[in-house]
Short mmCIF file of C-alpha atoms and ligand atoms in Angstrom, two decimals:
data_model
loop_
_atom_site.label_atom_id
_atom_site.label_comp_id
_atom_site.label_asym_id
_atom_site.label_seq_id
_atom_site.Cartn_x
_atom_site.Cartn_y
_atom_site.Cartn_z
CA UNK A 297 -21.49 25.72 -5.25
CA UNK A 298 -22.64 28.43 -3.04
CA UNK A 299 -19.63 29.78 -1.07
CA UNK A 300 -20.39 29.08 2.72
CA UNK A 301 -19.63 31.30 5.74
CA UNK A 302 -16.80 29.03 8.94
CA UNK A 303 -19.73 28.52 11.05
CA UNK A 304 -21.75 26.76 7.80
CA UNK A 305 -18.43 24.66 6.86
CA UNK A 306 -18.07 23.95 10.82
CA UNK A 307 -22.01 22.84 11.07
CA UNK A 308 -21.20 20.60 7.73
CA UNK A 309 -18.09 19.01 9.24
CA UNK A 310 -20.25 18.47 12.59
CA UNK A 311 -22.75 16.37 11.17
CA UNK A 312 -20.56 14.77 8.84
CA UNK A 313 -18.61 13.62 12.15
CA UNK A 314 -21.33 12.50 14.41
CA UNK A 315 -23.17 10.62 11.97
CA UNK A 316 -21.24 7.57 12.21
CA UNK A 317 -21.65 7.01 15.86
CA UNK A 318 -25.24 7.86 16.50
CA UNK A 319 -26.15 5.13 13.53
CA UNK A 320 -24.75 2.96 15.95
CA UNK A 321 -26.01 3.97 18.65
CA UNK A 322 -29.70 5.02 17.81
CA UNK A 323 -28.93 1.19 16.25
CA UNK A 324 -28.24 -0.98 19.46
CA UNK A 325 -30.66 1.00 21.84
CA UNK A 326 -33.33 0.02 18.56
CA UNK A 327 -32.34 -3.47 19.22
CA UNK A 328 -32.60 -3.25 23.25
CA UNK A 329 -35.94 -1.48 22.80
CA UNK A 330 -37.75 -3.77 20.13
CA UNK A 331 -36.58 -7.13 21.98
CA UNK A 332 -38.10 -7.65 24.98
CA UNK A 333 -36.54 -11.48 25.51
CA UNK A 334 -32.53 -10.51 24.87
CA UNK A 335 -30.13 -12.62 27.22
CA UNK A 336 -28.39 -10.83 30.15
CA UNK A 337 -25.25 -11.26 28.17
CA UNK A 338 -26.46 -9.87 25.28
CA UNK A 339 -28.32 -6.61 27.18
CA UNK A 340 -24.55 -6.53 28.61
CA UNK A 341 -22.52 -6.81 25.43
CA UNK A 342 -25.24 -4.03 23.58
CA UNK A 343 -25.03 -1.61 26.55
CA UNK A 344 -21.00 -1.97 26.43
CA UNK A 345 -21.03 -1.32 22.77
CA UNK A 346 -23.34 1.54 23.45
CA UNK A 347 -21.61 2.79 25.89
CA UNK A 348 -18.03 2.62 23.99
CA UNK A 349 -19.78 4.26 21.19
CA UNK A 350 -20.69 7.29 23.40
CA UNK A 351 -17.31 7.57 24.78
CA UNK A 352 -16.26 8.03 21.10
CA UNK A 353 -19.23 10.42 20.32
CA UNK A 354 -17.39 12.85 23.39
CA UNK A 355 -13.92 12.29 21.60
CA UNK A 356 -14.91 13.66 18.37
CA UNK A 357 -17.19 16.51 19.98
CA UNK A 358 -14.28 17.10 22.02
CA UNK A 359 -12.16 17.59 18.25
CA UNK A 360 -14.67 19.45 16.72
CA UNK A 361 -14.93 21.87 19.42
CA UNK A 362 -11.19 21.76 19.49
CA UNK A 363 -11.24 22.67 15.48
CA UNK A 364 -13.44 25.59 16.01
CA UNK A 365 -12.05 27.04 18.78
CA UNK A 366 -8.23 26.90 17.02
CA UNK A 367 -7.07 25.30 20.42
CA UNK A 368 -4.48 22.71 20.31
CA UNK A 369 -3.52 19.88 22.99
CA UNK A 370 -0.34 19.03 23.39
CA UNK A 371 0.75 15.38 24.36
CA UNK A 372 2.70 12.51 24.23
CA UNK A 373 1.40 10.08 21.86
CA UNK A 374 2.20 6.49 21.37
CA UNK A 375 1.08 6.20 17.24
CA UNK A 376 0.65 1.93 18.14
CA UNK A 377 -2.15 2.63 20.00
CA UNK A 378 -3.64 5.70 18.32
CA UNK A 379 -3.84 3.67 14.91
CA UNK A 380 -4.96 0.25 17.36
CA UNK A 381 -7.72 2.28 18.70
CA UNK A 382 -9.02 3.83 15.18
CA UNK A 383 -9.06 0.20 13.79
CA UNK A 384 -11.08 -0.99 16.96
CA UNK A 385 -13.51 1.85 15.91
CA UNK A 386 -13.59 1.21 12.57
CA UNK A 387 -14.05 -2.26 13.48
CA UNK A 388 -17.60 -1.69 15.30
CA UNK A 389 -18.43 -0.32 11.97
CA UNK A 390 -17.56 -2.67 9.76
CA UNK A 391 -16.69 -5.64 11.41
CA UNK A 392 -16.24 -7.85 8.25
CA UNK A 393 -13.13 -5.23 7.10
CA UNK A 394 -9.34 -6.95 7.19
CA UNK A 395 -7.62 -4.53 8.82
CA UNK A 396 -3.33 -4.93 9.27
CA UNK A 397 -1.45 -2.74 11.74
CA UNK A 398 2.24 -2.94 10.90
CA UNK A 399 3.83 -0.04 13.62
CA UNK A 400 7.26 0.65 14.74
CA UNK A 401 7.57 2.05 18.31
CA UNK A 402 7.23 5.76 18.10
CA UNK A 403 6.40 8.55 19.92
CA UNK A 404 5.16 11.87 19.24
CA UNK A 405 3.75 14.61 20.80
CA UNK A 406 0.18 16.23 19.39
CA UNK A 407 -3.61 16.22 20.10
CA UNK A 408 -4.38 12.25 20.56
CA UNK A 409 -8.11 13.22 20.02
CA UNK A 410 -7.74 15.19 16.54
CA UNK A 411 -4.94 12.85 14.97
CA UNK A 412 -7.48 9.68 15.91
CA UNK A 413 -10.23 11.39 14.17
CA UNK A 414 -7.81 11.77 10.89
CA UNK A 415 -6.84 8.35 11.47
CA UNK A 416 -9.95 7.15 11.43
CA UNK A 417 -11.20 8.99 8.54
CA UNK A 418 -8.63 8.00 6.44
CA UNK A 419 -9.57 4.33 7.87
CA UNK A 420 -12.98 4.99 6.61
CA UNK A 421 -12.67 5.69 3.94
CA UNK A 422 -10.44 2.91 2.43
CA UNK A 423 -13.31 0.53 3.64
CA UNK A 424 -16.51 3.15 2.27
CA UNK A 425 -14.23 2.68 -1.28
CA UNK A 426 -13.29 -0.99 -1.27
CA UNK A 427 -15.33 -3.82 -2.30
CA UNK A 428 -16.50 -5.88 0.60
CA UNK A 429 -14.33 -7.35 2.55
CA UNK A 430 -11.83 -4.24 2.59
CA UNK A 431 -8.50 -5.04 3.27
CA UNK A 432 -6.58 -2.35 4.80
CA UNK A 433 -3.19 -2.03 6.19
CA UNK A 434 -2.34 0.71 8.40
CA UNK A 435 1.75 1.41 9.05
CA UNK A 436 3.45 3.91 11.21
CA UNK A 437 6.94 4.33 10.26
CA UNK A 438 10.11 6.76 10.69
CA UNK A 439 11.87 8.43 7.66
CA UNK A 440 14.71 10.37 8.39
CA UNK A 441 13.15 13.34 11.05
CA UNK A 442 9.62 12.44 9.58
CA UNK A 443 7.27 10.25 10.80
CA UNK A 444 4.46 8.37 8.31
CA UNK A 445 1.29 7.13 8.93
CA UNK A 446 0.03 5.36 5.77
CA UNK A 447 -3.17 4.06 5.12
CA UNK A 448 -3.69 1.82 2.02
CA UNK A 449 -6.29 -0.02 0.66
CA UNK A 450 -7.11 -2.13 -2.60
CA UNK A 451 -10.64 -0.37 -3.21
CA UNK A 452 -11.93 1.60 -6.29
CA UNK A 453 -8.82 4.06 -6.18
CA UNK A 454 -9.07 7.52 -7.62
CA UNK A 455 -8.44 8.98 -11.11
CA UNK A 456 -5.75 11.03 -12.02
CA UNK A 457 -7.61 13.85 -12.32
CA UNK A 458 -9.36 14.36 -9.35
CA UNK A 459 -6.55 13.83 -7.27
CA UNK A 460 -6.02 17.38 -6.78
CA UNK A 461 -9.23 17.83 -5.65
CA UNK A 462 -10.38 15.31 -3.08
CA UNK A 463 -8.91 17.18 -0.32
CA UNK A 464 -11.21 20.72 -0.67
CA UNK A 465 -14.28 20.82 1.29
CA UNK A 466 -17.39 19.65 -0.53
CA UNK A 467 -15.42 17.41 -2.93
CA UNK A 468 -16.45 14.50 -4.31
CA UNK A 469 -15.48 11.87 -7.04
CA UNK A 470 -19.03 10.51 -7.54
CA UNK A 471 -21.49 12.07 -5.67
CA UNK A 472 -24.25 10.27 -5.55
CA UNK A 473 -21.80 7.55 -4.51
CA UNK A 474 -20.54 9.45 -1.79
CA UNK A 475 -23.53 10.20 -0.55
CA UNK A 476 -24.96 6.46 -0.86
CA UNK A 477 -22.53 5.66 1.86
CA UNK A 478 -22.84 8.80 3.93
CA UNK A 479 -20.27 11.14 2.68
CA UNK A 480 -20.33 14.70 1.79
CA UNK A 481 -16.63 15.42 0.90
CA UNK A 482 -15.63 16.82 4.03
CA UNK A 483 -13.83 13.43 5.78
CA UNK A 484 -10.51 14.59 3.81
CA UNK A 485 -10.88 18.64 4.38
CA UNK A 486 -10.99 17.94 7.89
CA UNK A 487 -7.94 15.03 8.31
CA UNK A 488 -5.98 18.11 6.17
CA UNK A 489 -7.09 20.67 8.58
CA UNK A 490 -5.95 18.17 11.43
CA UNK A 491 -2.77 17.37 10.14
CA UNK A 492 -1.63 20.91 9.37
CA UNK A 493 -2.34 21.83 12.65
CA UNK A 494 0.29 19.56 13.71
CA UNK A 495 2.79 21.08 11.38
CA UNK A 496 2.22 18.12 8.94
CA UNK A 497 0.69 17.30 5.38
CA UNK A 498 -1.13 14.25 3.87
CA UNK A 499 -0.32 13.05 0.33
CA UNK A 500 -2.35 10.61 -1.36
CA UNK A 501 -1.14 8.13 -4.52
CA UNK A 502 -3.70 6.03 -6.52
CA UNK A 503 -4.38 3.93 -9.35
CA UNK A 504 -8.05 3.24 -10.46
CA UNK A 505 -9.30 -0.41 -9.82
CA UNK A 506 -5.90 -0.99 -7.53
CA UNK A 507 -6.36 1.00 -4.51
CA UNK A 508 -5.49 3.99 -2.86
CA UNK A 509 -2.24 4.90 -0.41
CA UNK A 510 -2.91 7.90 2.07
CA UNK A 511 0.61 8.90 3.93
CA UNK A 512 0.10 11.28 6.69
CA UNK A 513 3.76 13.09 7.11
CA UNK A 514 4.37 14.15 10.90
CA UNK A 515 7.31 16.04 12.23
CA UNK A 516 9.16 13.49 14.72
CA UNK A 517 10.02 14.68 18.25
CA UNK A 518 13.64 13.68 18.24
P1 LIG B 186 -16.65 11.65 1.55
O1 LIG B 186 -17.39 12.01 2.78
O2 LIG B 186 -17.39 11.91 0.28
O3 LIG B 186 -16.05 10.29 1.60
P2 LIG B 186 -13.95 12.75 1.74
O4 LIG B 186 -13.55 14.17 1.88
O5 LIG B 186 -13.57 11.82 2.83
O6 LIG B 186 -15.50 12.76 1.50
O7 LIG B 186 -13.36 12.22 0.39
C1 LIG B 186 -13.50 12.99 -0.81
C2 LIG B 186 -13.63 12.07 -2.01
O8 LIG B 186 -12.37 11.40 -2.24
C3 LIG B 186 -14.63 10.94 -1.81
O9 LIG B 186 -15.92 11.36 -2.19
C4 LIG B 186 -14.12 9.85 -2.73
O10 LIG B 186 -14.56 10.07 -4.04
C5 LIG B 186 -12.61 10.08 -2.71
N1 LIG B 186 -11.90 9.16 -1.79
C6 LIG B 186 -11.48 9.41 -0.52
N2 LIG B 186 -10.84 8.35 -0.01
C7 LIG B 186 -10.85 7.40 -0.97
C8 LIG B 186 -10.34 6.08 -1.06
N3 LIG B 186 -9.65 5.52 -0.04
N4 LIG B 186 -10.54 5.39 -2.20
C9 LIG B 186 -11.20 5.96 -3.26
N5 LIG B 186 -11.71 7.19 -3.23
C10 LIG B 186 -11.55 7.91 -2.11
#
């Protein structure tokens, strides 16, 4: 692999972020466009979902620009409805996925916008590598002064030896795979980049054909 310059890795984690949404989008304006004889409620219910979409195409420009600039918001965070909003996203997506929440009541303080967008990748990505329908559970838990956000799922899991890997830019188990269902190995650089920035790590454990368990490790504000 060619070794590529922060502005080319920032470009590659750009696309690989908007992509998502404007398939969606470009998606339901398709629909209003091509159908001349849609139902006020449904013109209503695609222009809400368009519009809900867009709001979350600002968020994650909003992060991106926040990534390259090395700027940082600061906030009070309730993690209930950071991971309830990433599973209504991934939802829109993939609305056949079984998605649990089980959260405790915690606070924290960080960038709402930049820990959804890990969220959400990790979310992602336990539905891009399950069989269909995913089942996902999402908890947010305290462990002495940490805080964990895990993500499992019961998908293809990962094999020992790439496990080391997965989270460098570019990486990819299989990918032709990966790229089948729009990936290009930078969802996991960027929730890493994300998380550190909040003076935290991600750990992953997995066992192939059972499933995969991302924890996202947080330092509590207490
Ligand atoms: P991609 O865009 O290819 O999904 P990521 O950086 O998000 O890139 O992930 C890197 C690689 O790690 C993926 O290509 C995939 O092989 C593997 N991976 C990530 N999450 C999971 C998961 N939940 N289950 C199985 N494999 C996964």
């Amino acid at each position: 692999m060619k070794n590529s310059s922060a502005s080319e890795d920032f470009v590659a984690y750009a696309a690989h972020e908007l992509r998502s949404p404007l398939t969606i989008i470009r998606g339901f304006a398709e629909v209003l466009h091509d159908h001349a004889n849609l139902s006020p409620e449904m013109v209503h219910d695609i222009s809400e979902k368009i519009l809900r979409t867009s709001l979350r195409l600002e968020k994650i420009v909003k992060g991106l620009l926040v990534l390259a600039d090395n700027d940082f918001v600061s906030e009070p965070i309730k993690l209930s409805v950071l991971v309830e909003n990433c599973r209504n996203m991934a939802l829109q997506l993939h609305p056949e996925a079984e998605i649990t929440i089980q959260s405790e009541a915690i606070n924290i303080s960080g960038d709402a916008d930049l820990l959804e967008l890990a969220v959400g990748n990790l979310l992602e990505n336990g539905i891009k590598y399950s069989p269909k329908p995913a089942k996902i559970c999402v908890s947010v838990s305290r462990e002495g002064t940490k805080i964990n956000i895990a993500v499992k799922d019961e998908g293809i899991g990962i094999a020992k030896e790439h496990l080391a890997q997965i989270f460098d830019r570019f990486y990819a188990v299989n990918k032709v795979h990966s790229r089948r269902l729009g990936g290009a190995g930078l969802g996991l650089s960027l929730v890493n980049a994300i998380i550190k920035k909040h003076g935290g790590s991600v750990s992953v454990s997995s066992e192939c054909g059972k499933g995969s368990i991302f924890t996202i490790e947080l330092p509590s504000i207490d």
